[in-house]
mmCIF file of C-alpha atoms in Angstrom:
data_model
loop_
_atom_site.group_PDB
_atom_site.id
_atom_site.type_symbol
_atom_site.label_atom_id
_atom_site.label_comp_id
_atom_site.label_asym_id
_atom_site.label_seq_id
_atom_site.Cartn_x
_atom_site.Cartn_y
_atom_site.Cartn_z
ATOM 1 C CA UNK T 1 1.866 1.178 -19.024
ATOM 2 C CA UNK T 2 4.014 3.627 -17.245
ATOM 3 C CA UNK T 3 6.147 2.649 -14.364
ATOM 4 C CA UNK T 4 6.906 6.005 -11.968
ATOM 5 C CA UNK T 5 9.373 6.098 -8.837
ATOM 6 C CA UNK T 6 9.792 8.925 -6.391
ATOM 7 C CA UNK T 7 13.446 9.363 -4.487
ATOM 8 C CA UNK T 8 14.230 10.936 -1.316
ATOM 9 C CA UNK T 9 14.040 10.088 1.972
ATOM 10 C CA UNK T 10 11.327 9.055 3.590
ATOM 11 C CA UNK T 11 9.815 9.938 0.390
ATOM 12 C CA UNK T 12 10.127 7.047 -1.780
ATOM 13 C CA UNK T 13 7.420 5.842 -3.779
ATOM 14 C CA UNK T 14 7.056 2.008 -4.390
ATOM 15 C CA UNK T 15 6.667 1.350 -8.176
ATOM 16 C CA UNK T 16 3.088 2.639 -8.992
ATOM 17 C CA UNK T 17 2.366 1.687 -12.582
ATOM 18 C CA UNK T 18 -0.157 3.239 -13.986
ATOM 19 C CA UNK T 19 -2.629 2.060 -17.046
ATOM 20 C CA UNK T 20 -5.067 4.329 -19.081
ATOM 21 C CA UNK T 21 -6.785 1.997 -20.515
ATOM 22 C CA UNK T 22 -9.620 3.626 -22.179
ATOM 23 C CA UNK T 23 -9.610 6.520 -20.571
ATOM 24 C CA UNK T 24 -9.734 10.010 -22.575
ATOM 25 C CA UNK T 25 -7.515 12.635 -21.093
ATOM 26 C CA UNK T 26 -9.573 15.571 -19.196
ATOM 27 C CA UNK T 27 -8.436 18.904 -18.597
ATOM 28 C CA UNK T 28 -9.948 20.876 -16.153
ATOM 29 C CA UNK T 29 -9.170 24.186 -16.748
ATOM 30 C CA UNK T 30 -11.143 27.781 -15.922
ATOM 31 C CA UNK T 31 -11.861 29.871 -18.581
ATOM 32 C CA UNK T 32 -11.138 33.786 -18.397
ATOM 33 C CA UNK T 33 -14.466 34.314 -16.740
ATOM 34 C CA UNK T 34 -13.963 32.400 -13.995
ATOM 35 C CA UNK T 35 -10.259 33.770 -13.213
ATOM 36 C CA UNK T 36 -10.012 37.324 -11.874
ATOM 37 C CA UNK T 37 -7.358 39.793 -12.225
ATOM 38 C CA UNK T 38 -3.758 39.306 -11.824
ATOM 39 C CA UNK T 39 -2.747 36.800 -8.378
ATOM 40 C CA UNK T 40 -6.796 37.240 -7.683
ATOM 41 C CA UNK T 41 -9.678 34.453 -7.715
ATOM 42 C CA UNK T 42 -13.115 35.197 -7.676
ATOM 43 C CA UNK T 43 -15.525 32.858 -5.840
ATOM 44 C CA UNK T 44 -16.082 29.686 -8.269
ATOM 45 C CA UNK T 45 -19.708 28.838 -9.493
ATOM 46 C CA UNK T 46 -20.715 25.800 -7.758
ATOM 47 C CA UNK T 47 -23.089 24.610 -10.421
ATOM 48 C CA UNK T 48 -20.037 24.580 -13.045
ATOM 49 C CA UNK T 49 -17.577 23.015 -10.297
ATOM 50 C CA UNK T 50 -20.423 20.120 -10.096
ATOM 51 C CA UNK T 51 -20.554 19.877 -14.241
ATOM 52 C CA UNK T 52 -16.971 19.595 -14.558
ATOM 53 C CA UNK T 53 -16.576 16.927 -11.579
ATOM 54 C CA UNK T 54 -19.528 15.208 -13.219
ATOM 55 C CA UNK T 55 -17.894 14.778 -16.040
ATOM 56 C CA UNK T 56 -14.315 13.881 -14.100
ATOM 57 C CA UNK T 57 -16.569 10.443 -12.475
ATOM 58 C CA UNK T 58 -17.606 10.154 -15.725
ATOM 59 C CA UNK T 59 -14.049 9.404 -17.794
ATOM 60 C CA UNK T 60 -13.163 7.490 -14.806
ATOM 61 C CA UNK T 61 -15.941 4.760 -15.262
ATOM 62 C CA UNK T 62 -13.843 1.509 -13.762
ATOM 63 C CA UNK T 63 -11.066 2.463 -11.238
ATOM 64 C CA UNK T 64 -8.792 0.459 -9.365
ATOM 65 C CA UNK T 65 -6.372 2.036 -6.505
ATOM 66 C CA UNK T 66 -4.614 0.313 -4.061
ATOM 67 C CA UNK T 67 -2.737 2.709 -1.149
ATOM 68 C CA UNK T 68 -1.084 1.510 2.160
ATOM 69 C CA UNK T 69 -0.241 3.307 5.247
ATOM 70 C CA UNK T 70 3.724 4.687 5.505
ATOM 71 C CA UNK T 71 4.234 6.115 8.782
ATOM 72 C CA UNK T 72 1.772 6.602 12.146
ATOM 73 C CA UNK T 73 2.599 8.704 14.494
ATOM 74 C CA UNK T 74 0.527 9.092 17.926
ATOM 75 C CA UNK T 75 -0.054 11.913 20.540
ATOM 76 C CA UNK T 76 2.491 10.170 23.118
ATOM 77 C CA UNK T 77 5.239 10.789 20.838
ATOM 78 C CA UNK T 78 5.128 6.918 19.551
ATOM 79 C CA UNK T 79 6.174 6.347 15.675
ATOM 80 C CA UNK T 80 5.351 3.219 14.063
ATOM 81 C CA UNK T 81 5.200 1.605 11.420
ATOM 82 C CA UNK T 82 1.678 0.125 10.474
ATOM 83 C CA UNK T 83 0.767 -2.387 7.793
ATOM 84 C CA UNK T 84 -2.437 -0.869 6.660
ATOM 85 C CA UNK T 85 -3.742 -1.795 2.853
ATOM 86 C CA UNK T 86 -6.398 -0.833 0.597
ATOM 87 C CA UNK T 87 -7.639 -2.277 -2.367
ATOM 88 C CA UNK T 88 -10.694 -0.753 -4.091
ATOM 89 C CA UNK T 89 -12.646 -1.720 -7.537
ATOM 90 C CA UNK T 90 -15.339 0.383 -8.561
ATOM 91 C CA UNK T 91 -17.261 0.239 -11.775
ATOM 92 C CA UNK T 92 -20.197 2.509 -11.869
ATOM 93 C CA UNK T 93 -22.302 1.859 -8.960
ATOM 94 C CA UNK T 94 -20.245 -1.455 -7.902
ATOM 95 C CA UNK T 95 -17.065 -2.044 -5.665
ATOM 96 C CA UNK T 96 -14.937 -4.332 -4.099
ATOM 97 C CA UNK T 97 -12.879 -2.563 -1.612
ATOM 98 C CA UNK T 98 -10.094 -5.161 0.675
ATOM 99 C CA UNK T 99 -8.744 -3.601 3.864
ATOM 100 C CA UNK T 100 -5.880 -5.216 5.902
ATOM 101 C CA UNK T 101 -4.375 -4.635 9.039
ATOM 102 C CA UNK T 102 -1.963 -7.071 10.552
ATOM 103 C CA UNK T 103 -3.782 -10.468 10.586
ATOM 104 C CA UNK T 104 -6.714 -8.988 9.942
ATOM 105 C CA UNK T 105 -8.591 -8.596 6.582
ATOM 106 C CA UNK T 106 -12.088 -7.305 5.439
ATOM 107 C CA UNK T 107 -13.597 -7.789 2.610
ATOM 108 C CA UNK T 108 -16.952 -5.839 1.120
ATOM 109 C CA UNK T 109 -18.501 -6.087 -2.645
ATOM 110 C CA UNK T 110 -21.192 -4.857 -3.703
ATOM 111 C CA UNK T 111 -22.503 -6.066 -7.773
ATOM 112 C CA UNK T 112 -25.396 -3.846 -7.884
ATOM 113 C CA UNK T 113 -27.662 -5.873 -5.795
ATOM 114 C CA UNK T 114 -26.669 -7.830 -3.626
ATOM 115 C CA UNK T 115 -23.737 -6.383 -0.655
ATOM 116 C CA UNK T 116 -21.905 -8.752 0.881
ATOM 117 C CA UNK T 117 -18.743 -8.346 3.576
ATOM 118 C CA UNK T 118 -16.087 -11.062 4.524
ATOM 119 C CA UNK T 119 -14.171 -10.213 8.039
ATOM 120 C CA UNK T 120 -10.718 -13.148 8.217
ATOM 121 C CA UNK T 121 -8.432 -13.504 11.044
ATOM 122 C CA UNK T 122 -5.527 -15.862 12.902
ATOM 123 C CA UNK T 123 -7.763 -14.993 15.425
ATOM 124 C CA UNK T 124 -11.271 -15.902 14.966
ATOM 125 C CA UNK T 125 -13.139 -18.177 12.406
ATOM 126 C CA UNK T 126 -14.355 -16.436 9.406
ATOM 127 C CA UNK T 127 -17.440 -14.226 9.311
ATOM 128 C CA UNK T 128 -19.723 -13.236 6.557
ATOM 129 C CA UNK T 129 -22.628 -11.237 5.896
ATOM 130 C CA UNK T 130 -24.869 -10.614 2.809
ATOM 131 C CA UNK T 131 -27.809 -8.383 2.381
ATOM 132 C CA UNK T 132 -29.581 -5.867 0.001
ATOM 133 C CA UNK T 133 -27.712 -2.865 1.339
ATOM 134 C CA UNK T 134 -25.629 -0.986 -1.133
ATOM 135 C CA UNK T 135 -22.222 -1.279 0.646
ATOM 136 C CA UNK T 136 -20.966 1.310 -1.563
ATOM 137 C CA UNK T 137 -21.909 3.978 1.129
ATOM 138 C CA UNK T 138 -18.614 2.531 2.424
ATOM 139 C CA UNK T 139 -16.941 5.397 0.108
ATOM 140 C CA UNK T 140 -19.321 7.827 1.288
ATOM 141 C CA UNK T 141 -16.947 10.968 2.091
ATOM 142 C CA UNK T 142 -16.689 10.088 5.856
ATOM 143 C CA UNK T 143 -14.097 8.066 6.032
ATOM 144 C CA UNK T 144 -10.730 8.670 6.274
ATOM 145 C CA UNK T 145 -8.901 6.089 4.733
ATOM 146 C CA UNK T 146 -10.461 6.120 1.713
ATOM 147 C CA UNK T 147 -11.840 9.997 1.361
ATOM 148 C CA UNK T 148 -8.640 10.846 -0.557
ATOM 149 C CA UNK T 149 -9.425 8.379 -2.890
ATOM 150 C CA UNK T 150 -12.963 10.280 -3.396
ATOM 151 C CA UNK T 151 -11.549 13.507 -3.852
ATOM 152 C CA UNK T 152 -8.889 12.474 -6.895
ATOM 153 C CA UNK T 153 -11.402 10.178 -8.693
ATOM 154 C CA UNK T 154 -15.343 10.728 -7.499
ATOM 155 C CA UNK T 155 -15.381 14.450 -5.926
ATOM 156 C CA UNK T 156 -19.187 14.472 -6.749
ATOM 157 C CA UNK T 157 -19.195 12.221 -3.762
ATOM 158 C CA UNK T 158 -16.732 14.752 -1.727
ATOM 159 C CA UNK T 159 -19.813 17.970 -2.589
ATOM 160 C CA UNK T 160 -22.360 16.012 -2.393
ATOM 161 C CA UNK T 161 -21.825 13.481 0.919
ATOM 162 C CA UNK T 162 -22.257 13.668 5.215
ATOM 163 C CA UNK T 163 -25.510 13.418 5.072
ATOM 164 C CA UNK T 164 -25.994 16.451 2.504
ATOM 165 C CA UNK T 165 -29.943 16.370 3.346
ATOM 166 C CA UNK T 166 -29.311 17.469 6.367
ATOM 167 C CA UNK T 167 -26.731 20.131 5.856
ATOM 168 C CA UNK T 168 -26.309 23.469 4.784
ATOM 169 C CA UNK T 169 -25.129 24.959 1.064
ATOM 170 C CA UNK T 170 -21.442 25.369 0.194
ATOM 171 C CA UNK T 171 -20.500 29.039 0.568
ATOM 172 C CA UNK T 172 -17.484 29.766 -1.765
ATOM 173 C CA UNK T 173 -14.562 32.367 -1.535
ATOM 174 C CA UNK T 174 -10.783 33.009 -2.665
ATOM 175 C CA UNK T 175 -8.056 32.045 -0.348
ATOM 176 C CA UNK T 176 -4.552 30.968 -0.073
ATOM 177 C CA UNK T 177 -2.953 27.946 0.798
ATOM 178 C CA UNK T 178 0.540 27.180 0.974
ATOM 179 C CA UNK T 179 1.271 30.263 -0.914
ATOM 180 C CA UNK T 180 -0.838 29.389 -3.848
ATOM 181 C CA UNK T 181 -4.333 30.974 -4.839
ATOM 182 C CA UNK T 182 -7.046 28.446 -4.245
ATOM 183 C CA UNK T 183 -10.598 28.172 -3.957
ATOM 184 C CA UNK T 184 -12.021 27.557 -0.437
ATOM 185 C CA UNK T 185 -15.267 25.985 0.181
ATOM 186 C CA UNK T 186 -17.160 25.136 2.877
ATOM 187 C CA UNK T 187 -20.334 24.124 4.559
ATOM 188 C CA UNK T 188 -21.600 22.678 8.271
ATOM 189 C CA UNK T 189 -22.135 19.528 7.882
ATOM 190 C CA UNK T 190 -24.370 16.588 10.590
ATOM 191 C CA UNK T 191 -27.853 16.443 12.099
ATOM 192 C CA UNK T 192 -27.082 19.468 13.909
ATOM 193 C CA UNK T 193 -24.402 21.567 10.980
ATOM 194 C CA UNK T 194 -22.025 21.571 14.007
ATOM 195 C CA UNK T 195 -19.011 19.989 11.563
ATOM 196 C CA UNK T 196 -17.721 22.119 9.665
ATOM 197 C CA UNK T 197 -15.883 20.772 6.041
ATOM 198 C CA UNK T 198 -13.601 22.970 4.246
ATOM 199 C CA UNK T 199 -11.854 22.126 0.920
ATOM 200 C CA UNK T 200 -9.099 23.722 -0.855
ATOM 201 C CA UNK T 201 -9.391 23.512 -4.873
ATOM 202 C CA UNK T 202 -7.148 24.489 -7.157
ATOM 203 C CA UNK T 203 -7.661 26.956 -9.559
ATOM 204 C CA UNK T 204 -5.674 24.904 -12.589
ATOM 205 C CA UNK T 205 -6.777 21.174 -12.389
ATOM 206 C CA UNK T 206 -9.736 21.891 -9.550
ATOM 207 C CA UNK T 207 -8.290 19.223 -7.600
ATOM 208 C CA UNK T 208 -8.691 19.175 -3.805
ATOM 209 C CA UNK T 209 -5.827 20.041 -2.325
ATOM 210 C CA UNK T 210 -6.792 19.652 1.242
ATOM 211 C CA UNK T 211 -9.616 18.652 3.203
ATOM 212 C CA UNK T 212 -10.789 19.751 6.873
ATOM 213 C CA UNK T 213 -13.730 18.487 9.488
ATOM 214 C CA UNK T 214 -13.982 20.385 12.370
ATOM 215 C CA UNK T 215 -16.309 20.556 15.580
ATOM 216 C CA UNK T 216 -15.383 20.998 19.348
ATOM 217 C CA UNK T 217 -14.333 17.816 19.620
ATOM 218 C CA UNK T 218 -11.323 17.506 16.968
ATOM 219 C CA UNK T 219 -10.066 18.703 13.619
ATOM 220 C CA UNK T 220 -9.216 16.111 11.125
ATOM 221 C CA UNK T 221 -6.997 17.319 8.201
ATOM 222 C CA UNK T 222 -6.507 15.646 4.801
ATOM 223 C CA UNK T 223 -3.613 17.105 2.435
ATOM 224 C CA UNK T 224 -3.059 15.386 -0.825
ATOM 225 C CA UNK T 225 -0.248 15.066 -3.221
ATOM 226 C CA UNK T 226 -0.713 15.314 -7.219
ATOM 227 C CA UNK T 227 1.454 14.305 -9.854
ATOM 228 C CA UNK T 228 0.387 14.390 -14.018
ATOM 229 C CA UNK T 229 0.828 11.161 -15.783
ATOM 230 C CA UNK T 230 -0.171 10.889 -19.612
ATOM 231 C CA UNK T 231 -2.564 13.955 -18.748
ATOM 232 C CA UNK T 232 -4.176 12.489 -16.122
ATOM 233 C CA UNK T 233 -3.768 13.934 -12.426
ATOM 234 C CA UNK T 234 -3.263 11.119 -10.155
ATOM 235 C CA UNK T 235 -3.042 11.140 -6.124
ATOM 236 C CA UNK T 236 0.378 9.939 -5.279
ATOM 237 C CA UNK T 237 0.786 10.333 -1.459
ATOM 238 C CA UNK T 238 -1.587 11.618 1.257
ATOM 239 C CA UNK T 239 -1.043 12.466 4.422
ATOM 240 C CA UNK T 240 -4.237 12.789 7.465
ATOM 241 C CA UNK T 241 -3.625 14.258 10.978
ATOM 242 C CA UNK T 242 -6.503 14.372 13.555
ATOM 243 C CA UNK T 243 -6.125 17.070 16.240
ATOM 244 C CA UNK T 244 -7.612 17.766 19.710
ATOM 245 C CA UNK T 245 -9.525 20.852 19.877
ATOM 246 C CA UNK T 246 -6.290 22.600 21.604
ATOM 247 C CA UNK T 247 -4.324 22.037 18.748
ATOM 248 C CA UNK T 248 -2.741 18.706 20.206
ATOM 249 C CA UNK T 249 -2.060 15.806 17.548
ATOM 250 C CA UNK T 250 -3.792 12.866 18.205
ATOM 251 C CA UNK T 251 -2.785 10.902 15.296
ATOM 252 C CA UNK T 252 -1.040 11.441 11.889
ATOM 253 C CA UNK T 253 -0.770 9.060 9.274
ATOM 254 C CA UNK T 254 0.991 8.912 5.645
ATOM 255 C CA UNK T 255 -0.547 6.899 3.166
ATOM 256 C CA UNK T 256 1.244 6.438 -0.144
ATOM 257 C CA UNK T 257 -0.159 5.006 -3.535
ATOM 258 C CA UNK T 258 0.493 1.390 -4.804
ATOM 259 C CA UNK T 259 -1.513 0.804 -7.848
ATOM 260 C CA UNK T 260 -3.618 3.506 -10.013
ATOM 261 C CA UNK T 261 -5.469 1.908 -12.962
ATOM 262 C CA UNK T 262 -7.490 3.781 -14.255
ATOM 263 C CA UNK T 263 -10.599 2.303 -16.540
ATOM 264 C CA UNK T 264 -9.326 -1.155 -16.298
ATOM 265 C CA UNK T 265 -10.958 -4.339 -17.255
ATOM 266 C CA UNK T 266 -13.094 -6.071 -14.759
ATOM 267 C CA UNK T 267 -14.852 -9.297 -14.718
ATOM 268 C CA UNK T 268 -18.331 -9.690 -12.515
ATOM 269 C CA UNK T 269 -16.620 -11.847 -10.379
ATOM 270 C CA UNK T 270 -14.751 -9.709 -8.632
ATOM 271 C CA UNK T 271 -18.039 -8.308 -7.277
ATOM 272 C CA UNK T 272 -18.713 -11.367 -5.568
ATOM 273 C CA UNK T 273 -17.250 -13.148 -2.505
ATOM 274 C CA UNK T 274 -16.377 -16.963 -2.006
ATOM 275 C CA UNK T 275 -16.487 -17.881 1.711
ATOM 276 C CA UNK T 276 -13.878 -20.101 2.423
ATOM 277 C CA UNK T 277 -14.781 -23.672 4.094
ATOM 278 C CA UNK T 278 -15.684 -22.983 7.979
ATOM 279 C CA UNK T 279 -17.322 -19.015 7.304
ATOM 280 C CA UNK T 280 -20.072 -18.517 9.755
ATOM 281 C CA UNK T 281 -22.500 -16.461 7.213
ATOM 282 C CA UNK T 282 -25.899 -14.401 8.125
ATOM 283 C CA UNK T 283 -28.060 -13.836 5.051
ATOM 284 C CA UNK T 284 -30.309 -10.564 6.007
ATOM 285 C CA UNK T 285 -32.267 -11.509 2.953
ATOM 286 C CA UNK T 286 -34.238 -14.533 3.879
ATOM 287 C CA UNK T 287 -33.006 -14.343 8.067
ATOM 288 C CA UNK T 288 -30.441 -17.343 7.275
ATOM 289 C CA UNK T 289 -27.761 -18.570 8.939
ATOM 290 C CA UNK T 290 -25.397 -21.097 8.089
ATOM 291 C CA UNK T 291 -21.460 -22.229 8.201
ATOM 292 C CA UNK T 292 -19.696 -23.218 5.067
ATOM 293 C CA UNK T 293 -18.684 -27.093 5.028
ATOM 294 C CA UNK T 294 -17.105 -29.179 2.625
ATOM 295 C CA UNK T 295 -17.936 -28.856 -0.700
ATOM 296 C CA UNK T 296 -19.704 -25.397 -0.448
ATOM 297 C CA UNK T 297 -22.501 -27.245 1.864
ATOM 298 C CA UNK T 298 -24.669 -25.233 3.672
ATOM 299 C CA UNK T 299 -24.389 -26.587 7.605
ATOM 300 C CA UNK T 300 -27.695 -24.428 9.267
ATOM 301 C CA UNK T 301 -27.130 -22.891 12.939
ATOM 302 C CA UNK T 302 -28.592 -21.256 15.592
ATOM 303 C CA UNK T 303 -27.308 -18.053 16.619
ATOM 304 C CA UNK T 304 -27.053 -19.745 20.558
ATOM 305 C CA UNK T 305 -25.453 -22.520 19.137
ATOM 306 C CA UNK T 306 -21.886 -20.306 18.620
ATOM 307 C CA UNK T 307 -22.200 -19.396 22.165
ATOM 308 C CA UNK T 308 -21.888 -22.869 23.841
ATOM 309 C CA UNK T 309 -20.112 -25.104 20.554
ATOM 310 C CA UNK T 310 -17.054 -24.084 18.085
ATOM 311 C CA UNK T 311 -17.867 -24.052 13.911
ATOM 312 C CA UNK T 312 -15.813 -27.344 13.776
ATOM 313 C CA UNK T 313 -18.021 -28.330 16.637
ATOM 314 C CA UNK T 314 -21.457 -27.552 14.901
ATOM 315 C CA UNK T 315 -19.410 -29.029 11.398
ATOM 316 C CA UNK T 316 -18.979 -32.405 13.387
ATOM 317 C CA UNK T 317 -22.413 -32.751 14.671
ATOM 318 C CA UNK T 318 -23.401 -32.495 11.459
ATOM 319 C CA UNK T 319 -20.839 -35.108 10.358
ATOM 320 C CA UNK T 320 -21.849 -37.326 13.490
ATOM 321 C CA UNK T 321 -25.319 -37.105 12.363
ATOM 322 C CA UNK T 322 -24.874 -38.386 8.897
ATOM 323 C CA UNK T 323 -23.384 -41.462 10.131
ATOM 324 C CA UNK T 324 -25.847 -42.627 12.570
ATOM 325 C CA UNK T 325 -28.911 -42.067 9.448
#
């Protein structure tokens, strides 16, 4: 266990301690062949860049991150401070991944079968929903608050996402960012291959330095800050700004890491959800509705019946009826 903090202002890290449990140390380095002459890259192969990310998802089998939002600032010249969190679990083809804003926090799992998603609130009654879906398309490399995420710990998901079917090949070059020789790759992405993604590797670890989407319609911009711990590259602080066309900022947040445990231990149960007493839940498998009651009872519903009576309305009816049997 290794506890890390950052100093500086603005800049300070909370205490992100970091456990490598398990987890053999990869080094993702280029050979001679694939480094050019002096201050020069050639183009990268993408069929070795997809081995050697391969085998990156690979070391990191179980992964648990946990990030929250720093600063926002917004295109009227507004600068707040948010209380955005993230939690994510992931084991193979299963996750857990906790999102809270304010008052109000979401919940998906998915354990390899069965998907389920919990929405709580001050303001509303709880909310649940389970199906066959795999929820894990959640992570899928089209969303922002968790694509940095993707790009430190599953970039197979960052070459091969947005709907890859239906978009054209990765065309790779050299190119320079920040001063620094890096790889640049990029594709149109969408029905139409009107997006365009670019990403910004680096030649030493092949970590994605930056990320870009851009249409007509706005340029969203993902840059992402490294740091080495016990051989391991970990995302420490990211930073995503979304642009008007004109070059006008729309919004810009900074997102810092919390928790980076890497290959922990986790138990089946956290791919599960328990809906607290009063959750409305829909269950897409067998067209069920029902409301939690006491003692994990199942009170049935009609869908109409939330538009004209309250859950503790439905929950008393059901009391009511019990005592008149």
């Amino acid at each position: 266990m290794r506890t890390l903090k950052r100093s500086g202002a603005r800049s300070v890290l909370s205490w992100l301690p970091v456990a490598l449990w398990g987890a053999a140390a990869l080094t993702l380095r280029l050979t001679a062949e694939d480094l050019a002459n002096a201050g020069e890259l050639r183009p990268i192969r993408l069929d070795a860049l997809r081995e050697r990310y391969r085998a990156k998802d690979a070391t990191f089998h179980r992964l648990e991150v946990q990030w929250k939002e720093d600063v926002v600032d917004r295109h009227n010249g507004a600068h707040a401070s948010w209380s955005g969190k993230w939690r994510v679990l992931m084991e193979g083809d299963k996750l857990r991944m906790e999102e809270t804003k304010g008052e109000d926090t979401q919940v998906l799992t998915f354990n390899g079968e069965v998907g389920m998603r919990l929405s709580t609130s001050k303001r509303f009654d709880p909310v649940a929903h389970i199906d066959r879906r795999d929820v894990t398309e959640t992570l899928n490399a089209n969303n922002c608050n968790t694509d940095p995420v993707l790009c430190a710990f599953r970039p197979t998901k960052i070459l091969g996402s947005l709907e890859a079917g239906r978009s054209s090949g990765w065309a790779s070059k050299s190119g320079e960012l920040n001063g620094q020789n890096v790889y640049v790759l990029s594709r149109g992405t969408g029905i139409d291959g009107t997006l365009k993604r670019v990403l910004y590797v680096s030649p030493a670890d092949l970590t994605v330095q930056r990320m870009t989407d851009e249409n007509e319609h706005i340029r969203i911009q993902w840059d992402i800050e490294y740091r080495d711990v016990h051989g391991e590259t970990v995302p420490m602080r990211w930073k995503w700004v979304t642009e008007f066309p004109h070059g006008k900022l729309m919004m810009s947040r900074t997102i810092h890491a919390v928790l980076v445990n890497l290959n922990p231990e986790i138990a089946p149960s956290d791919f599960e959800i328990e809906f607290p007493t009063r959750t409305a839940v829909y269950d897409a498998r067998d067209k069920d509705r029902y409301i939690v009651g006491p003692n994990d009872e199942k009170v049935r519903y009609r869908l109409q019946d939330l538009q004209s009576k309250t859950v503790d309305d439905i929950l008393n009816d059901r009391l009511r009826g019990r005592s008149n049997d």
